[in-house]
Coordinates of C-alpha atoms and ligand atoms in Angstrom, one line a residue:
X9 CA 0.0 0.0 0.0
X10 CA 1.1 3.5 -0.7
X11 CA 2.8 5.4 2.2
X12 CA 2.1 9.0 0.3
X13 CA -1.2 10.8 1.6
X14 CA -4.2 9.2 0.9
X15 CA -7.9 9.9 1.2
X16 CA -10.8 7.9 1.5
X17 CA -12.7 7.2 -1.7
X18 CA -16.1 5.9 -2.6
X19 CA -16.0 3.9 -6.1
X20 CA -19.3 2.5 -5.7
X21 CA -22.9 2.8 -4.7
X22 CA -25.9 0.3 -4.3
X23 CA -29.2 -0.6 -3.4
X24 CA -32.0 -3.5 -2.7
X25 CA -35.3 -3.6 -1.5
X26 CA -37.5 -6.0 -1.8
X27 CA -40.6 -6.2 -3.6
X28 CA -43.6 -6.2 -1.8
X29 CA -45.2 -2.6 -1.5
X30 CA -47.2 -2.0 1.4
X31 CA -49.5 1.4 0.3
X32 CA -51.0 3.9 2.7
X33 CA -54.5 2.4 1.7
X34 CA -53.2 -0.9 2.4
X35 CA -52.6 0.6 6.2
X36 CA -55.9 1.9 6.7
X37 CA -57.1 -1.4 6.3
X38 CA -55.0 -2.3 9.2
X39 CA -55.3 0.4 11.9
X40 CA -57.0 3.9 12.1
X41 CA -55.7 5.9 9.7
X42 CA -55.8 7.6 6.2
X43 CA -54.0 8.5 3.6
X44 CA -53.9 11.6 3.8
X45 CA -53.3 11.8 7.6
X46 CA -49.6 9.9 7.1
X47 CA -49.2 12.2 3.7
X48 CA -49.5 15.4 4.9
X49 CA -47.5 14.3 8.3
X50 CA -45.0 12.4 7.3
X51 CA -44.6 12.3 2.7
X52 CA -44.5 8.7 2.9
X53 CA -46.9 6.8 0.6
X54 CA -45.9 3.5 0.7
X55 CA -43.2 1.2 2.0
X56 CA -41.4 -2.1 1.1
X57 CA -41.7 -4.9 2.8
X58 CA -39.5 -7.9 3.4
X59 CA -40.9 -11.6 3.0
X60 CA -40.3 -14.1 5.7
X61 CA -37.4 -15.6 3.5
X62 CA -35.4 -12.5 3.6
X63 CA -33.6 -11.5 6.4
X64 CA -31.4 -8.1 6.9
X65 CA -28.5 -10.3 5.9
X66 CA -30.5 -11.1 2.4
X67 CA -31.5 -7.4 1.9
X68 CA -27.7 -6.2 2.7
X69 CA -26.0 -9.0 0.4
X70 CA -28.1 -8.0 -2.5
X71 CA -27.2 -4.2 -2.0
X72 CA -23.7 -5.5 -1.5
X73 CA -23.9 -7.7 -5.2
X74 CA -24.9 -4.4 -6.7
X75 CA -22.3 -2.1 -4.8
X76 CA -19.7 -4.1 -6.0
X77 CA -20.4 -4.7 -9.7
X78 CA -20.9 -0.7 -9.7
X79 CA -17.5 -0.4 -8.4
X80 CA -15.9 -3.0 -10.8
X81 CA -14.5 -5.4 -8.2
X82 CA -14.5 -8.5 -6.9
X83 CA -15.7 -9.8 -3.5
X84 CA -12.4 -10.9 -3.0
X85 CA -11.4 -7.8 -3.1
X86 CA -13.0 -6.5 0.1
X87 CA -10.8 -6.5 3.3
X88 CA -13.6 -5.5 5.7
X89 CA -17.2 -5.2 5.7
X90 CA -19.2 -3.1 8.6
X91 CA -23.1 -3.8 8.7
X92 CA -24.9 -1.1 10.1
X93 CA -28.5 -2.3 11.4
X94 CA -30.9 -2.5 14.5
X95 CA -32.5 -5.7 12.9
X96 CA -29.8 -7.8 12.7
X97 CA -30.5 -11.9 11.7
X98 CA -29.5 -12.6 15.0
X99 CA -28.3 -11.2 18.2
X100 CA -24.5 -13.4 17.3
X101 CA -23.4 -13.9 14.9
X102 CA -22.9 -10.4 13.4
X103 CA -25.2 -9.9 9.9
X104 CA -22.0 -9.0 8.6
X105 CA -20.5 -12.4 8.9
X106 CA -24.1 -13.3 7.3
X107 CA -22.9 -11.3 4.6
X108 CA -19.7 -12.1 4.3
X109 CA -20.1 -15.8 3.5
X110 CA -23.3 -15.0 1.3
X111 CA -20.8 -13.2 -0.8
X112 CA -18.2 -15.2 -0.6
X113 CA -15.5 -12.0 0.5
X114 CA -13.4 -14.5 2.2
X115 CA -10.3 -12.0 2.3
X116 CA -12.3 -9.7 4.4
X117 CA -13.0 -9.6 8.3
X118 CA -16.7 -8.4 9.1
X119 CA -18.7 -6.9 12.1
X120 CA -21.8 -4.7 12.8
X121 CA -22.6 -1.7 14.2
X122 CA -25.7 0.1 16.0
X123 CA -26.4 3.3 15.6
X124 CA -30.2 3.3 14.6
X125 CA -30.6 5.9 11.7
X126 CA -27.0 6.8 11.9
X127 CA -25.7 4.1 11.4
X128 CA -24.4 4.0 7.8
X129 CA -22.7 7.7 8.3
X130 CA -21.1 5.8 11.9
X131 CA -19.9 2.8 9.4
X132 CA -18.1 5.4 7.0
X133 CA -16.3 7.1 9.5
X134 CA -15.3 4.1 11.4
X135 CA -14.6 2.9 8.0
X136 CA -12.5 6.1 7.0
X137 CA -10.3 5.7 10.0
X138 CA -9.3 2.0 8.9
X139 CA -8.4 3.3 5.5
X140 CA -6.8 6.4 6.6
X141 CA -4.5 4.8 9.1
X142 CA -3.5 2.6 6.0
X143 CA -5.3 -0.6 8.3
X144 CA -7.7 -1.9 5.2
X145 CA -7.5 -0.9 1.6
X146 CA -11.4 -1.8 0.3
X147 CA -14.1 -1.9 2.6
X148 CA -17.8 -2.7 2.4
X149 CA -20.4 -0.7 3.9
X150 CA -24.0 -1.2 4.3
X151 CA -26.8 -0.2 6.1
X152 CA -29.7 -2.4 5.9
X153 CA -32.7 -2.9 8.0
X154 CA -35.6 -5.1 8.3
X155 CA -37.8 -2.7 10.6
X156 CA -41.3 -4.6 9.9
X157 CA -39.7 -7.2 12.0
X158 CA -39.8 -5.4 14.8
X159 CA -43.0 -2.9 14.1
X160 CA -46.1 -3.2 16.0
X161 CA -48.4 -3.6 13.4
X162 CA -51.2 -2.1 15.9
X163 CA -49.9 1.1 16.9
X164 CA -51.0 3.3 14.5
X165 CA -48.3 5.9 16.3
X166 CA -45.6 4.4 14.7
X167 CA -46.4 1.5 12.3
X168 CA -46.8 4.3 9.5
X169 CA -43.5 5.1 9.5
X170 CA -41.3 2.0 8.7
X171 CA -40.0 0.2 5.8
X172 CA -37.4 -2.4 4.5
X173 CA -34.3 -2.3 2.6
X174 CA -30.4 -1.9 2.6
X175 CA -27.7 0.5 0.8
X176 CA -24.2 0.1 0.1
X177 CA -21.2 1.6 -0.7
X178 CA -17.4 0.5 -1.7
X179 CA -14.8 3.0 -0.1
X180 CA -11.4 2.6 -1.5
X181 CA -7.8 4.0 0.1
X182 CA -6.5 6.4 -2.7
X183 CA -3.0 8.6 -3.1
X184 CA -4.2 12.0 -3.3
X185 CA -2.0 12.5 -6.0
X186 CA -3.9 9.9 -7.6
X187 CA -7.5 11.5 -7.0
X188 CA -5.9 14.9 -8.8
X189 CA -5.0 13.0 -11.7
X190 CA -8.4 11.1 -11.6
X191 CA -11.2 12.8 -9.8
X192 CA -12.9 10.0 -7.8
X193 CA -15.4 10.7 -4.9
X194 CA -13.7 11.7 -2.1
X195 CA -14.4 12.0 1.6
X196 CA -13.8 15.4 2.7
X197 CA -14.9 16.1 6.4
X198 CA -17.5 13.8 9.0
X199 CA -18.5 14.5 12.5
X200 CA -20.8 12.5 14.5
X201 CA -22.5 12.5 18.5
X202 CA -24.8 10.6 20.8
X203 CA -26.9 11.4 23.4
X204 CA -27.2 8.5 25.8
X205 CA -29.4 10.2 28.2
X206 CA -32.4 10.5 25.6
X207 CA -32.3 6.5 25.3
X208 CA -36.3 6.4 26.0
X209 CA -37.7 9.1 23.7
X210 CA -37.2 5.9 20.8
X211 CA -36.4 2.3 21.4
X212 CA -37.2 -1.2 21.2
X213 CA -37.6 -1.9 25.7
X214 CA -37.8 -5.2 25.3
X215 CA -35.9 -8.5 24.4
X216 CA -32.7 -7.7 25.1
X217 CA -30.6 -8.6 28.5
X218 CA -32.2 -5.4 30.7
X219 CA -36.1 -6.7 29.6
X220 CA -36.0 -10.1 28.4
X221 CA -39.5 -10.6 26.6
X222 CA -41.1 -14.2 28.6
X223 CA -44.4 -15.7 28.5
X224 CA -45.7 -13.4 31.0
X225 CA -44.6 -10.2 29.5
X226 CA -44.8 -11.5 25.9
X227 CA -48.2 -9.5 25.0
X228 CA -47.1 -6.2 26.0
X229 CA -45.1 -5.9 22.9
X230 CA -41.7 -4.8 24.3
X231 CA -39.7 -6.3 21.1
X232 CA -41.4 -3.5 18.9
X233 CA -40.5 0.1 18.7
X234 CA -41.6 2.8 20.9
X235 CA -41.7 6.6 20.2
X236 CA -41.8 10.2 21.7
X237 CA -42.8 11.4 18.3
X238 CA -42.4 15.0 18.7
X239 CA -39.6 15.4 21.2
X240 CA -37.8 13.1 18.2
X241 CA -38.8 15.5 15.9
X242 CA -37.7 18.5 17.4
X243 CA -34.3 16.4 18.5
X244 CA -34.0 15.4 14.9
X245 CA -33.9 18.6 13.4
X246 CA -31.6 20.6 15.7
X247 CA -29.0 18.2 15.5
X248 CA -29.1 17.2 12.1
X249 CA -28.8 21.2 11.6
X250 CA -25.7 21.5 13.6
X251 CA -24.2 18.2 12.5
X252 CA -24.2 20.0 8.7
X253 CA -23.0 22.8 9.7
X254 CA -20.0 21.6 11.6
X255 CA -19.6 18.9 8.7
X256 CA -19.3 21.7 5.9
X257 CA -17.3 24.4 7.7
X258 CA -14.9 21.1 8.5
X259 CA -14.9 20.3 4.6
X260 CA -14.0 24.7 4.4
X261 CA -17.2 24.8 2.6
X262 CA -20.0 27.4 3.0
X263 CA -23.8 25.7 2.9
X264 CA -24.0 27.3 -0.6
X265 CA -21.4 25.5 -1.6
X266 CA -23.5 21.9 -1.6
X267 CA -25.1 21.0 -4.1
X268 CA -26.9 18.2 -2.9
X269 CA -28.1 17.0 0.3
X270 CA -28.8 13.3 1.1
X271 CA -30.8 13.1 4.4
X272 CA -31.9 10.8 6.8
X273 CA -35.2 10.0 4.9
X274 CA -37.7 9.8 7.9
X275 CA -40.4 12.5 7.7
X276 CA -40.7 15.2 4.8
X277 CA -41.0 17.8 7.6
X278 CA -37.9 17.4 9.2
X279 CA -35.9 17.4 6.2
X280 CA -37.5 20.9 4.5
X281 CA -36.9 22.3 8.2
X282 CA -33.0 21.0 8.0
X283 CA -32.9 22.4 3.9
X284 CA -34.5 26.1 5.1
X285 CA -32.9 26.1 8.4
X286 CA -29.4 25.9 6.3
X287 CA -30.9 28.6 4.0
X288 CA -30.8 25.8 0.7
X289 CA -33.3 26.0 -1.9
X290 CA -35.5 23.1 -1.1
X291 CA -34.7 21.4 -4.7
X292 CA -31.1 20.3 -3.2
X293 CA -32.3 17.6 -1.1
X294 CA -32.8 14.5 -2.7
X295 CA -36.1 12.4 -1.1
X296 CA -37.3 9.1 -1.7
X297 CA -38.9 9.0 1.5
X298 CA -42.4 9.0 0.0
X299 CA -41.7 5.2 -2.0
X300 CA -39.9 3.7 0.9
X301 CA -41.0 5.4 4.4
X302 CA -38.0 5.5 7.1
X303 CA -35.5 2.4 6.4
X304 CA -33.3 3.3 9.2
X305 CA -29.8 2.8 8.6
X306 CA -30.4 2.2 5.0
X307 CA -31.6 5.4 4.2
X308 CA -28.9 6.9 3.2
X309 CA -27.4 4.7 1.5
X310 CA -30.5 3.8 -0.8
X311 CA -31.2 7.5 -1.5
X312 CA -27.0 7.6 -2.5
X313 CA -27.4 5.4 -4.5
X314 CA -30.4 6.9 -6.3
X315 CA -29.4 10.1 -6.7
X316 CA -26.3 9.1 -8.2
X317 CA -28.2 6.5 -10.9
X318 CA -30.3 8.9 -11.4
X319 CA -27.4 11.8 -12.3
X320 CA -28.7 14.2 -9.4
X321 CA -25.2 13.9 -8.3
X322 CA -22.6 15.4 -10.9
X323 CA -18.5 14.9 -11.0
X324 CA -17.2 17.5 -8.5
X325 CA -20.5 18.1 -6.6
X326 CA -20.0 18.8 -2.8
X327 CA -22.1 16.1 -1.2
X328 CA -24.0 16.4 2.1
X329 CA -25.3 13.5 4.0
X330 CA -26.7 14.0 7.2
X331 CA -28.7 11.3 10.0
X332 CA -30.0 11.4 13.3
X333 CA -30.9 8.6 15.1
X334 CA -32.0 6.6 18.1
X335 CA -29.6 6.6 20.9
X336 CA -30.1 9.6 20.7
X337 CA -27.0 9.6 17.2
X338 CA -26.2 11.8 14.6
X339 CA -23.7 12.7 11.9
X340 CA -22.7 14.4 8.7
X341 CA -20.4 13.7 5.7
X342 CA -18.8 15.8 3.4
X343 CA -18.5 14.1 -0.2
X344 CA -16.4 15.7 -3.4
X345 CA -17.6 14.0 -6.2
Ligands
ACO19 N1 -53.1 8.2 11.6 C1 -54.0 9.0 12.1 N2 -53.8 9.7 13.3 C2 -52.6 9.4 13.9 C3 -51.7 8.6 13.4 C4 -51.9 7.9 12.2 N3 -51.1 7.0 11.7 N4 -50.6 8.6 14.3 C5 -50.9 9.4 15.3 N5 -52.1 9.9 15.1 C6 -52.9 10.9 15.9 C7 -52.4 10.8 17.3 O1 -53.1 9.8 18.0 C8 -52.9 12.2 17.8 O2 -54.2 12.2 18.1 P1 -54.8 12.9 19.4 O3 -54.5 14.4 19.1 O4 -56.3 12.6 19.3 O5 -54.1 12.3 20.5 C9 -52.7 13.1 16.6 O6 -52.6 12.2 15.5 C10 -51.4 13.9 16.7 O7 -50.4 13.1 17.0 P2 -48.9 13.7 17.1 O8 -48.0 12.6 17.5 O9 -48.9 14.9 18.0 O10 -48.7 14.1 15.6 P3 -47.5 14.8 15.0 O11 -48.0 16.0 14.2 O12 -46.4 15.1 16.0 O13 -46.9 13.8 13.9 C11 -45.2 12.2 13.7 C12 -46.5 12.5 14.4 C13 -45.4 12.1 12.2 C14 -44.7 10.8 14.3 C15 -44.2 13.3 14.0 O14 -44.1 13.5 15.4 C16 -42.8 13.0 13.6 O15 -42.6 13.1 12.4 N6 -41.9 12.7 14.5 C17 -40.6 12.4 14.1 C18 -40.4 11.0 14.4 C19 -39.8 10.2 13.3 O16 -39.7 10.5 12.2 N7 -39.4 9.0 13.8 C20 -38.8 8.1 13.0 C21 -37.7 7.4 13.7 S1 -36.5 8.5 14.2 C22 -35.7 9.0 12.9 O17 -35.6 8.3 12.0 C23 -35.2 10.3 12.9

């Protein structure tokens, strides 16, 4: 590996989800609610849902597939693979190592992490600092998430909200001498923060070691996610503001200088507050949120991918990407493109 300054690269972008859609009229079969209530509150219009076949580890493999081929390598190739998620396969083993053998990436050594929303901006960093201490050379990440696992398909509060699906990206070590001769996406500045004393305002209570769920407890529905709604809202969009702002005056970047924004995709509202509150014409953020509803950790990664497909993202566009999470977590990258 090259000992001459490097930077963290991303060479390629993916996305699955699967192919059930679960509409907003389908919903009002199912609890009190209408379509026009979960429009006008949230954008969302319909969701994806996963079948019983396809676990988080299925969801993140076939992002993964599609990641790499966009990059033009090999699994092979891959010398670590982070999954972010909340719905793992299993508590242990990891989803990543899930992944890892479903792709075959036997060179690479895999593990997960939880951050809720945030956790494919928390994979990236974590990521960034294997490549830029010259640690790993190619690494996988992916946020993927099978929330309809673990909704509460009678809470009308929350049940709205959630969908399926996973997002990946290939980051690659690069001389920066390299990336001038070439212009390749490039990582320019992250920051990221938690909150651990807002853990109750959103969480799953149960079925973990502090709240096992047993046959006596078992129809109180503590393995399915609870919410403050509006003191997440209100938390979502102050720290999402000051994550970007830190993020681009890191990158030496004025908000007018992005050109795209790629948020957190969990409620229409809170991402037009983050786009005006940063003084953005409302056309730079790219939203998806009304086909697939909040995917968690794959968000971000789906909507990437997207908006690069889709040529929303141009060579040597400044990139913003911003999440908040349970936790509470948030973060921001900074992308050259
Ligand atoms: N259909 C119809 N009515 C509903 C529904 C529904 N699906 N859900 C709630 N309501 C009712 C409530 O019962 C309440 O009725 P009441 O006044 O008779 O008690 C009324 O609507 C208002 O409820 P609020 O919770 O005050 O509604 P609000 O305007 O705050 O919108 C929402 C709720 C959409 C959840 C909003 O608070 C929000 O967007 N919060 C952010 C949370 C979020 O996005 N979480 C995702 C996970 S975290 C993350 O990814 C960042």
């Amino acid at each position: 590996m090259s000992t001459s300054p490097c930077a963290t690269t991303i060479i390629g972008t993916g996305h699955f989800v699967p192919e059930k859609v679960l509409t907003n009229a389908d919903l009002e079969k199912i609890v009190d609610t209408t379509d026009e209530w979960i429009v006008s509150r949230t954008g969302i219009s319909e969701r994806r849902i996963a079948a019983d076949d396809e676990p988080t580890s299925h969801l993140a493999t076939e992002a993964a597939k599609n990641a790499i081929e966009n990059a033009g390598i090999t699994a092979e190739d891959l010398d670590l693979i982070i999954v972010a998620t909340v719905t793992p396969d299993t508590f242990f083993p990891a989803t990543a190592c899930y992944v890892q053998a479903k792709l075959g990436a036997t060179n690479a050594v895999a593990f997960d992490i939880s951050a809720a929303c945030s956790g494919f901006l928390f994979a990236l960093q974590t990521a960034r600092h294997f490549i830029n201490t010259g640690n790993r050379k190619t690494i996988l990440i992916i946020g993927a998430e099978k929330l309809s696992s673990m909704v509460n398909w009678e809470d009308r509060n929350t049940c709205v909200l959630f969908g399926d699906g996973a997002g990946a990206a290939i980051l690659q070590h690069r001389p920066l001498n390299e990336i001038q001769k070439t212009p390749t996406p490039t990582v320019l500045a992250s920051v990221m923060g938690t909150n651990g004393a807002l853990t109750d305002i959103l969480r799953v209570k149960g079925g973990g070691s502090a709240c096992p769920v047993t046959p006596e407890n078992a129809d109180d529905k503590l393995n399915t996610i609870s919410m403050q709604g509006r003191e997440v809202y209100k938390k979502a969009v102050t720290a999402m503001c000051q994550a970007s702002e830190e993020a681009i005056e890191k990158a030496g970047l004025t908000a007018e200088d992005i050109k795209v924004v790629i948020p957190h995709q969990a409620n229409i509202r809170i991402i037009e507050a983050i786009i005006d509150r940063l003084g953005l014409p409302r056309e730079r953020a790219f939203v998806n949120v009304a086909k697939y509803g909040n995917t968690s950790a794959a968000s971000i990664p789906i909507a990437l991918d997207e908006a690069c497909r889709s040529g929303v993202i141009k060579s040597g566009d400044h990139v913003l990407l911003v999440a908040f999470g349970a936790g509470l977590t948030w973060a921001a990258t900074v992308v050259r493109w």
